């Protein structure tokens, strides 16, 4: 064995031990979370149909196992697939346990089959992902990255720009054409995810200066306020999920107090969201809101929320809006596809995937480019949930898994697991042994934010990813420079050996 490979082998073993030690707190928190989850759902597991409970247990284990592997240090790199798998708890396992009003319309046997389908999908994905991340690859000789000092200030400016854009979108200060608005929005959203992750990661590492830390906190609060003002709380959930993931990775601890505070705010706002939408959104087809109107706006909103909370018992009898857990469920779409295909409706055989190449073309070049949700609309129209005209007013979430089943059946769901597991594993591996401000790590961060979008179909995923990736490519060549990886332990050891270059080749 060459000296280079001996050094790599020693380094990888030492790195694995160090990572396991660093993540010991996360592993403890993981087991506490697992215990709380099963205690909370113990009654449902006992009272539900045995087949449904068994299916929920299988899905829960398959959803949690990748995160266990990562928290225990048995899997390395960015936890892209573990967070992807974890979303299946809320979208598939909990709806089986909680008697979701749409899920219970299907017989226990159908629910069991759906649970097994989700489990197979995740098990296949976990297998192919783990093959990529069991060990780290040899460190790259160099990579493109932002210089630390410039990087943090740059991302603070990006986050400030995202807040400004949110206020502009609410206030409608000046007109942008539809294509230009979509282009700016896509760029801002893609960059803001990166900014939130990097700044939260640095905050967790305590690498931000005192002034930078204060600006970051003010901008995050401003982002929450300006984004939630649009009455779509889901966007805030995604952004703060990215922030918490980054902070946990940077600090190696979970900010429980902050998480509880954010969840409390979102819960309170959720209870008044229906009245606010009915008054300002649905009836008038939109609204204009200026920043100085936010105090009165949120005061009215919170008033509706507490009014609903005070009448919770009455609302439970029929008038209460669906809970957040019910709204996040998508397993009912898989149940629908499994009920109707292939007997009533033949498998689509890739019809929703044929439009994917068109999704990466700019509308300026291809004016007839389909809408980003076109794959979702194809599914809804095909299964009789909507007419095509209805899709211009309402979008019904399907998710990647139900879409895969509608196209190719059980083989499609296993194939999707293989593709996502392999892709997420390779991207995680590609970003190993590089700075958090490297283009490799930043791309992995983008993928984490996309992996958490459980309601997207493939067309939305591809269109959004391409747009955000082009923004990152621009940042790479304009703001980044090639940084030698000399400080990596492997190269520090090898630099003393004059045969290094020959051995490495």
Short mmCIF file of N, CA and C in Angstrom, two decimals, residues 64-198:
data_model
loop_
_atom_site.label_atom_id
_atom_site.label_comp_id
_atom_site.label_asym_id
_atom_site.label_seq_id
_atom_site.Cartn_x
_atom_site.Cartn_y
_atom_site.Cartn_z
N UNK A 64 -36.83 7.10 10.38
CA UNK A 64 -35.89 7.50 11.43
C UNK A 64 -34.51 6.86 11.28
N UNK A 65 -34.43 5.70 10.65
CA UNK A 65 -33.17 4.96 10.61
C UNK A 65 -32.03 5.74 9.95
N UNK A 66 -32.23 6.41 8.80
CA UNK A 66 -31.12 7.19 8.23
C UNK A 66 -30.61 8.28 9.17
N UNK A 67 -31.51 8.92 9.92
CA UNK A 67 -31.06 9.94 10.87
C UNK A 67 -30.27 9.30 12.01
N UNK A 68 -30.66 8.12 12.43
CA UNK A 68 -29.87 7.40 13.44
C UNK A 68 -28.46 7.13 12.92
N UNK A 69 -28.36 6.66 11.68
CA UNK A 69 -27.04 6.38 11.11
C UNK A 69 -26.17 7.62 11.09
N UNK A 70 -26.78 8.77 10.78
CA UNK A 70 -26.00 10.00 10.72
C UNK A 70 -25.64 10.49 12.12
N UNK A 71 -26.59 10.49 13.04
CA UNK A 71 -26.32 10.96 14.40
C UNK A 71 -25.30 10.08 15.12
N UNK A 72 -25.24 8.82 14.77
CA UNK A 72 -24.29 7.91 15.41
C UNK A 72 -22.92 7.95 14.77
N UNK A 73 -22.77 8.71 13.68
CA UNK A 73 -21.48 8.81 13.01
C UNK A 73 -21.20 7.68 12.05
N UNK A 74 -22.18 6.82 11.81
CA UNK A 74 -21.99 5.72 10.87
C UNK A 74 -22.17 6.16 9.43
N UNK A 75 -22.70 7.35 9.25
CA UNK A 75 -22.84 7.97 7.93
C UNK A 75 -22.24 9.37 8.01
N UNK A 76 -21.49 9.76 7.00
CA UNK A 76 -20.76 11.01 7.02
C UNK A 76 -21.38 12.01 6.04
N UNK A 77 -20.84 13.22 6.05
CA UNK A 77 -21.26 14.23 5.08
C UNK A 77 -22.52 14.97 5.48
N UNK A 78 -23.00 15.79 4.57
CA UNK A 78 -24.24 16.53 4.79
C UNK A 78 -25.41 15.56 4.92
N UNK A 79 -26.30 15.74 5.88
CA UNK A 79 -27.40 14.79 6.10
C UNK A 79 -28.59 15.04 5.16
N UNK A 80 -28.32 14.96 3.87
CA UNK A 80 -29.39 15.25 2.89
C UNK A 80 -30.47 14.17 2.95
N UNK A 81 -30.07 12.93 2.77
CA UNK A 81 -31.06 11.86 2.77
C UNK A 81 -31.73 11.68 4.12
N UNK A 82 -31.01 11.79 5.26
CA UNK A 82 -31.70 11.66 6.55
C UNK A 82 -32.83 12.67 6.74
N UNK A 83 -32.63 13.90 6.30
CA UNK A 83 -33.71 14.88 6.44
C UNK A 83 -34.83 14.61 5.44
N UNK A 84 -34.47 14.11 4.26
CA UNK A 84 -35.50 13.70 3.30
C UNK A 84 -36.36 12.58 3.88
N UNK A 85 -35.71 11.57 4.47
CA UNK A 85 -36.45 10.45 5.06
C UNK A 85 -37.31 10.91 6.22
N UNK A 86 -36.80 11.86 7.00
CA UNK A 86 -37.52 12.32 8.18
C UNK A 86 -38.84 13.00 7.82
N UNK A 87 -38.92 13.61 6.64
CA UNK A 87 -40.18 14.26 6.24
C UNK A 87 -41.32 13.25 6.11
N UNK A 88 -40.98 11.98 5.92
CA UNK A 88 -42.02 10.96 5.74
C UNK A 88 -42.74 10.64 7.04
N UNK A 89 -42.17 11.04 8.18
CA UNK A 89 -42.90 10.89 9.44
C UNK A 89 -44.18 11.71 9.41
N UNK A 90 -44.04 12.97 9.02
CA UNK A 90 -45.17 13.89 9.05
C UNK A 90 -46.12 13.68 7.90
N UNK A 91 -45.58 13.27 6.75
CA UNK A 91 -46.43 13.16 5.56
C UNK A 91 -47.05 11.78 5.37
N UNK A 92 -46.49 10.76 6.03
CA UNK A 92 -46.98 9.40 5.81
C UNK A 92 -47.28 8.63 7.09
N UNK A 93 -46.38 8.66 8.08
CA UNK A 93 -46.59 7.86 9.30
C UNK A 93 -47.67 8.45 10.19
N UNK A 94 -47.55 9.74 10.50
CA UNK A 94 -48.53 10.37 11.40
C UNK A 94 -49.95 10.34 10.84
N UNK A 95 -50.17 10.59 9.53
CA UNK A 95 -51.55 10.47 9.01
C UNK A 95 -52.15 9.08 9.19
N UNK A 96 -51.32 8.04 9.16
CA UNK A 96 -51.83 6.69 9.41
C UNK A 96 -52.24 6.53 10.87
N UNK A 97 -51.51 7.18 11.78
CA UNK A 97 -51.78 7.04 13.20
C UNK A 97 -52.93 7.93 13.69
N UNK A 98 -53.14 9.08 13.02
CA UNK A 98 -54.03 10.11 13.56
C UNK A 98 -55.43 10.09 12.96
N UNK A 99 -55.77 9.02 12.25
CA UNK A 99 -57.10 8.94 11.62
C UNK A 99 -57.37 10.16 10.74
N UNK A 100 -56.44 10.43 9.86
CA UNK A 100 -56.60 11.52 8.90
C UNK A 100 -57.91 11.33 8.14
N UNK A 101 -58.73 12.40 8.00
CA UNK A 101 -60.07 12.23 7.42
C UNK A 101 -60.09 11.65 6.01
N UNK A 102 -59.04 11.87 5.22
CA UNK A 102 -58.99 11.29 3.88
C UNK A 102 -58.41 9.89 3.89
N UNK A 103 -57.46 9.65 4.78
CA UNK A 103 -56.81 8.34 4.84
C UNK A 103 -57.78 7.27 5.33
N UNK A 104 -58.64 7.60 6.31
CA UNK A 104 -59.54 6.60 6.88
C UNK A 104 -60.65 6.19 5.92
N UNK A 105 -60.80 6.88 4.81
CA UNK A 105 -61.79 6.46 3.82
C UNK A 105 -61.34 5.22 3.06
N UNK A 106 -60.07 4.85 3.22
CA UNK A 106 -59.54 3.65 2.56
C UNK A 106 -59.49 2.50 3.57
N UNK A 107 -59.72 1.27 3.15
CA UNK A 107 -59.72 0.13 4.08
C UNK A 107 -58.32 -0.09 4.66
N UNK A 108 -58.24 -0.77 5.82
CA UNK A 108 -56.95 -1.03 6.47
C UNK A 108 -55.94 -1.72 5.55
N UNK A 109 -56.44 -2.63 4.70
CA UNK A 109 -55.53 -3.34 3.80
C UNK A 109 -54.84 -2.37 2.84
N UNK A 110 -55.59 -1.38 2.36
CA UNK A 110 -55.00 -0.38 1.46
C UNK A 110 -53.99 0.49 2.19
N UNK A 111 -54.31 0.86 3.42
CA UNK A 111 -53.38 1.67 4.21
C UNK A 111 -52.10 0.88 4.51
N UNK A 112 -52.26 -0.41 4.77
CA UNK A 112 -51.08 -1.25 5.02
C UNK A 112 -50.20 -1.32 3.78
N UNK A 113 -50.82 -1.50 2.62
CA UNK A 113 -50.07 -1.57 1.36
C UNK A 113 -49.34 -0.26 1.09
N UNK A 114 -50.01 0.86 1.37
CA UNK A 114 -49.38 2.17 1.19
C UNK A 114 -48.18 2.32 2.13
N UNK A 115 -48.35 1.88 3.38
CA UNK A 115 -47.24 1.96 4.34
C UNK A 115 -46.05 1.11 3.91
N UNK A 116 -46.33 -0.09 3.40
CA UNK A 116 -45.25 -0.95 2.92
C UNK A 116 -44.56 -0.33 1.71
N UNK A 117 -45.34 0.33 0.85
CA UNK A 117 -44.75 1.00 -0.32
C UNK A 117 -43.78 2.09 0.11
N UNK A 118 -44.19 2.90 1.08
CA UNK A 118 -43.31 3.96 1.60
C UNK A 118 -42.06 3.35 2.22
N UNK A 119 -42.24 2.27 2.98
CA UNK A 119 -41.11 1.61 3.64
C UNK A 119 -40.11 1.07 2.63
N UNK A 120 -40.60 0.42 1.58
CA UNK A 120 -39.71 -0.10 0.53
C UNK A 120 -38.95 1.03 -0.14
N UNK A 121 -39.65 2.11 -0.44
CA UNK A 121 -39.04 3.29 -1.06
C UNK A 121 -37.88 3.81 -0.20
N UNK A 122 -38.11 3.97 1.09
CA UNK A 122 -37.09 4.50 1.99
C UNK A 122 -35.97 3.49 2.22
N UNK A 123 -36.32 2.21 2.32
CA UNK A 123 -35.29 1.19 2.55
C UNK A 123 -34.33 1.11 1.37
N UNK A 124 -34.87 1.14 0.17
CA UNK A 124 -34.01 1.12 -1.03
C UNK A 124 -33.14 2.38 -1.07
N UNK A 125 -33.75 3.53 -0.80
CA UNK A 125 -32.99 4.78 -0.79
C UNK A 125 -31.88 4.76 0.25
N UNK A 126 -32.18 4.25 1.45
CA UNK A 126 -31.18 4.18 2.52
C UNK A 126 -30.01 3.30 2.12
N UNK A 127 -30.29 2.18 1.48
CA UNK A 127 -29.23 1.25 1.06
C UNK A 127 -28.26 1.93 0.09
N UNK A 128 -28.79 2.60 -0.92
CA UNK A 128 -27.93 3.22 -1.93
C UNK A 128 -27.24 4.48 -1.38
N UNK A 129 -27.90 5.19 -0.48
CA UNK A 129 -27.28 6.37 0.14
C UNK A 129 -26.12 5.96 1.03
N UNK A 130 -26.33 4.93 1.84
CA UNK A 130 -25.31 4.52 2.80
C UNK A 130 -24.05 4.02 2.10
N UNK A 131 -24.19 3.44 0.92
CA UNK A 131 -23.03 2.99 0.17
C UNK A 131 -22.08 4.14 -0.14
N UNK A 132 -22.64 5.35 -0.28
CA UNK A 132 -21.85 6.52 -0.66
C UNK A 132 -21.20 7.22 0.54
N UNK A 133 -21.80 7.09 1.71
CA UNK A 133 -21.39 7.95 2.83
C UNK A 133 -20.83 7.18 4.02
N UNK A 134 -20.51 5.90 3.85
CA UNK A 134 -19.90 5.14 4.94
C UNK A 134 -18.53 5.69 5.30
N UNK A 135 -17.81 6.17 4.31
CA UNK A 135 -16.48 6.73 4.54
C UNK A 135 -16.31 7.95 3.66
N UNK A 136 -15.34 8.77 3.98
CA UNK A 136 -15.11 9.98 3.20
C UNK A 136 -14.13 9.70 2.07
N UNK A 137 -14.23 10.42 0.97
CA UNK A 137 -13.31 10.24 -0.15
C UNK A 137 -11.98 10.94 0.13
N UNK A 138 -10.96 10.69 -0.66
CA UNK A 138 -9.72 11.46 -0.51
C UNK A 138 -10.01 12.96 -0.67
N UNK A 139 -9.41 13.79 0.15
CA UNK A 139 -9.69 15.23 0.06
C UNK A 139 -9.23 15.80 -1.28
N UNK A 140 -9.98 16.76 -1.83
CA UNK A 140 -9.57 17.38 -3.10
C UNK A 140 -8.34 18.26 -2.89
N UNK A 141 -7.52 18.40 -3.94
CA UNK A 141 -6.34 19.24 -3.86
C UNK A 141 -6.72 20.71 -3.68
N UNK A 142 -7.85 21.09 -4.28
CA UNK A 142 -8.33 22.48 -4.17
C UNK A 142 -9.81 22.50 -4.50
N UNK A 143 -10.46 23.62 -4.20
CA UNK A 143 -11.87 23.79 -4.52
C UNK A 143 -12.19 25.28 -4.51
N UNK A 144 -13.29 25.62 -5.13
CA UNK A 144 -13.73 27.02 -5.16
C UNK A 144 -14.54 27.32 -3.91
N UNK A 145 -14.27 28.48 -3.32
CA UNK A 145 -14.97 28.86 -2.10
C UNK A 145 -14.93 30.37 -1.92
N UNK A 146 -15.85 30.87 -1.11
CA UNK A 146 -15.83 32.26 -0.68
C UNK A 146 -14.80 32.43 0.43
N UNK A 147 -14.12 33.56 0.42
CA UNK A 147 -13.24 33.87 1.54
C UNK A 147 -14.12 34.15 2.75
N UNK A 148 -13.73 33.62 3.92
CA UNK A 148 -14.58 33.65 5.10
C UNK A 148 -15.14 35.03 5.41
N UNK A 149 -14.30 36.03 5.54
CA UNK A 149 -14.77 37.35 5.96
C UNK A 149 -15.75 37.94 4.96
N UNK A 150 -15.40 37.81 3.66
CA UNK A 150 -16.30 38.33 2.64
C UNK A 150 -17.58 37.51 2.56
N UNK A 151 -17.47 36.20 2.83
CA UNK A 151 -18.63 35.33 2.68
C UNK A 151 -19.76 35.69 3.62
N UNK A 152 -19.45 35.93 4.89
CA UNK A 152 -20.50 36.22 5.85
C UNK A 152 -21.18 37.55 5.57
N UNK A 153 -20.39 38.57 5.23
CA UNK A 153 -20.98 39.87 4.89
C UNK A 153 -21.82 39.78 3.62
N UNK A 154 -21.34 38.98 2.66
CA UNK A 154 -22.09 38.80 1.41
C UNK A 154 -23.46 38.19 1.69
N UNK A 155 -23.49 37.18 2.54
CA UNK A 155 -24.76 36.51 2.81
C UNK A 155 -25.68 37.35 3.70
N UNK A 156 -25.12 38.20 4.53
CA UNK A 156 -25.96 39.16 5.27
C UNK A 156 -26.66 40.11 4.30
N UNK A 157 -25.94 40.54 3.27
CA UNK A 157 -26.55 41.40 2.25
C UNK A 157 -27.65 40.65 1.49
N UNK A 158 -27.39 39.37 1.19
CA UNK A 158 -28.40 38.56 0.49
C UNK A 158 -29.66 38.44 1.34
N UNK A 159 -29.49 38.17 2.64
CA UNK A 159 -30.64 38.02 3.52
C UNK A 159 -31.40 39.33 3.64
N UNK A 160 -30.69 40.46 3.69
CA UNK A 160 -31.34 41.76 3.71
C UNK A 160 -32.11 41.99 2.40
N UNK A 161 -31.51 41.57 1.28
CA UNK A 161 -32.21 41.68 0.00
C UNK A 161 -33.46 40.82 -0.05
N UNK A 162 -33.43 39.63 0.58
CA UNK A 162 -34.61 38.77 0.62
C UNK A 162 -35.73 39.42 1.42
N UNK A 163 -35.38 40.06 2.55
CA UNK A 163 -36.38 40.78 3.35
C UNK A 163 -36.98 41.92 2.54
N UNK A 164 -36.13 42.67 1.85
CA UNK A 164 -36.61 43.78 1.01
C UNK A 164 -37.57 43.26 -0.06
N UNK A 165 -37.21 42.12 -0.69
CA UNK A 165 -38.06 41.57 -1.74
C UNK A 165 -39.40 41.12 -1.19
N UNK A 166 -39.40 40.53 0.01
CA UNK A 166 -40.66 40.12 0.63
C UNK A 166 -41.55 41.33 0.87
N UNK A 167 -40.97 42.41 1.35
CA UNK A 167 -41.75 43.62 1.59
C UNK A 167 -42.26 44.22 0.28
N UNK A 168 -41.42 44.16 -0.76
CA UNK A 168 -41.83 44.65 -2.07
C UNK A 168 -43.01 43.83 -2.60
N UNK A 169 -42.92 42.50 -2.46
CA UNK A 169 -43.98 41.63 -2.96
C UNK A 169 -45.31 41.91 -2.26
N UNK A 170 -45.24 42.21 -0.95
CA UNK A 170 -46.46 42.54 -0.21
C UNK A 170 -46.95 43.95 -0.53
N UNK A 171 -46.01 44.91 -0.65
CA UNK A 171 -46.39 46.31 -0.85
C UNK A 171 -46.61 46.71 -2.28
N UNK A 172 -46.09 45.89 -3.25
CA UNK A 172 -46.24 46.19 -4.69
C UNK A 172 -45.79 47.62 -4.99
N UNK A 173 -44.54 47.92 -4.63
CA UNK A 173 -44.02 49.28 -4.76
C UNK A 173 -43.85 49.68 -6.21
N UNK A 174 -43.45 48.74 -7.07
CA UNK A 174 -43.31 49.05 -8.50
C UNK A 174 -43.53 47.76 -9.27
N UNK A 175 -43.83 47.90 -10.54
CA UNK A 175 -44.24 46.74 -11.34
C UNK A 175 -43.03 46.05 -11.98
N UNK A 176 -43.07 44.73 -11.96
CA UNK A 176 -42.12 43.91 -12.70
C UNK A 176 -42.92 42.98 -13.60
N UNK A 177 -42.44 42.79 -14.83
CA UNK A 177 -43.14 41.88 -15.73
C UNK A 177 -43.14 40.48 -15.14
N UNK A 178 -44.09 39.67 -15.58
CA UNK A 178 -44.22 38.33 -15.01
C UNK A 178 -42.96 37.51 -15.10
N UNK A 179 -42.31 37.50 -16.29
CA UNK A 179 -41.08 36.73 -16.46
C UNK A 179 -39.94 37.25 -15.62
N UNK A 180 -39.80 38.60 -15.58
CA UNK A 180 -38.73 39.20 -14.79
C UNK A 180 -38.96 38.98 -13.31
N UNK A 181 -40.22 39.09 -12.87
CA UNK A 181 -40.54 38.87 -11.46
C UNK A 181 -40.20 37.44 -11.05
N UNK A 182 -40.56 36.46 -11.91
CA UNK A 182 -40.26 35.05 -11.60
C UNK A 182 -38.76 34.82 -11.55
N UNK A 183 -38.01 35.50 -12.45
CA UNK A 183 -36.56 35.34 -12.47
C UNK A 183 -35.94 35.90 -11.19
N UNK A 184 -36.37 37.11 -10.80
CA UNK A 184 -35.84 37.73 -9.59
C UNK A 184 -36.23 36.91 -8.36
N UNK A 185 -37.48 36.49 -8.30
CA UNK A 185 -37.95 35.70 -7.15
C UNK A 185 -37.16 34.41 -7.03
N UNK A 186 -36.94 33.70 -8.14
CA UNK A 186 -36.19 32.46 -8.10
C UNK A 186 -34.76 32.68 -7.61
N UNK A 187 -34.13 33.75 -8.11
CA UNK A 187 -32.77 34.04 -7.66
C UNK A 187 -32.72 34.41 -6.20
N UNK A 188 -33.64 35.24 -5.75
CA UNK A 188 -33.66 35.67 -4.34
C UNK A 188 -33.92 34.49 -3.42
N UNK A 189 -34.89 33.64 -3.78
CA UNK A 189 -35.23 32.51 -2.93
C UNK A 189 -34.07 31.51 -2.85
N UNK A 190 -33.42 31.26 -4.00
CA UNK A 190 -32.29 30.35 -4.00
C UNK A 190 -31.15 30.87 -3.15
N UNK A 191 -30.85 32.14 -3.30
CA UNK A 191 -29.77 32.75 -2.52
C UNK A 191 -30.11 32.84 -1.04
N UNK A 192 -31.38 33.13 -0.74
CA UNK A 192 -31.77 33.30 0.67
C UNK A 192 -31.63 31.99 1.44
N UNK A 193 -31.91 30.86 0.80
CA UNK A 193 -31.72 29.57 1.46
C UNK A 193 -30.25 29.38 1.81
N UNK A 194 -29.37 29.70 0.87
CA UNK A 194 -27.94 29.60 1.14
C UNK A 194 -27.54 30.54 2.27
N UNK A 195 -28.06 31.78 2.22
CA UNK A 195 -27.71 32.77 3.24
C UNK A 195 -28.16 32.32 4.62
N UNK A 196 -29.37 31.84 4.72
CA UNK A 196 -29.89 31.38 6.01
C UNK A 196 -29.06 30.22 6.55
N UNK A 197 -28.71 29.29 5.67
CA UNK A 197 -27.94 28.13 6.13
C UNK A 197 -26.55 28.55 6.60
N UNK A 198 -25.83 29.30 5.77
CA UNK A 198 -24.47 29.68 6.09
C UNK A 198 -24.42 30.51 7.37
#
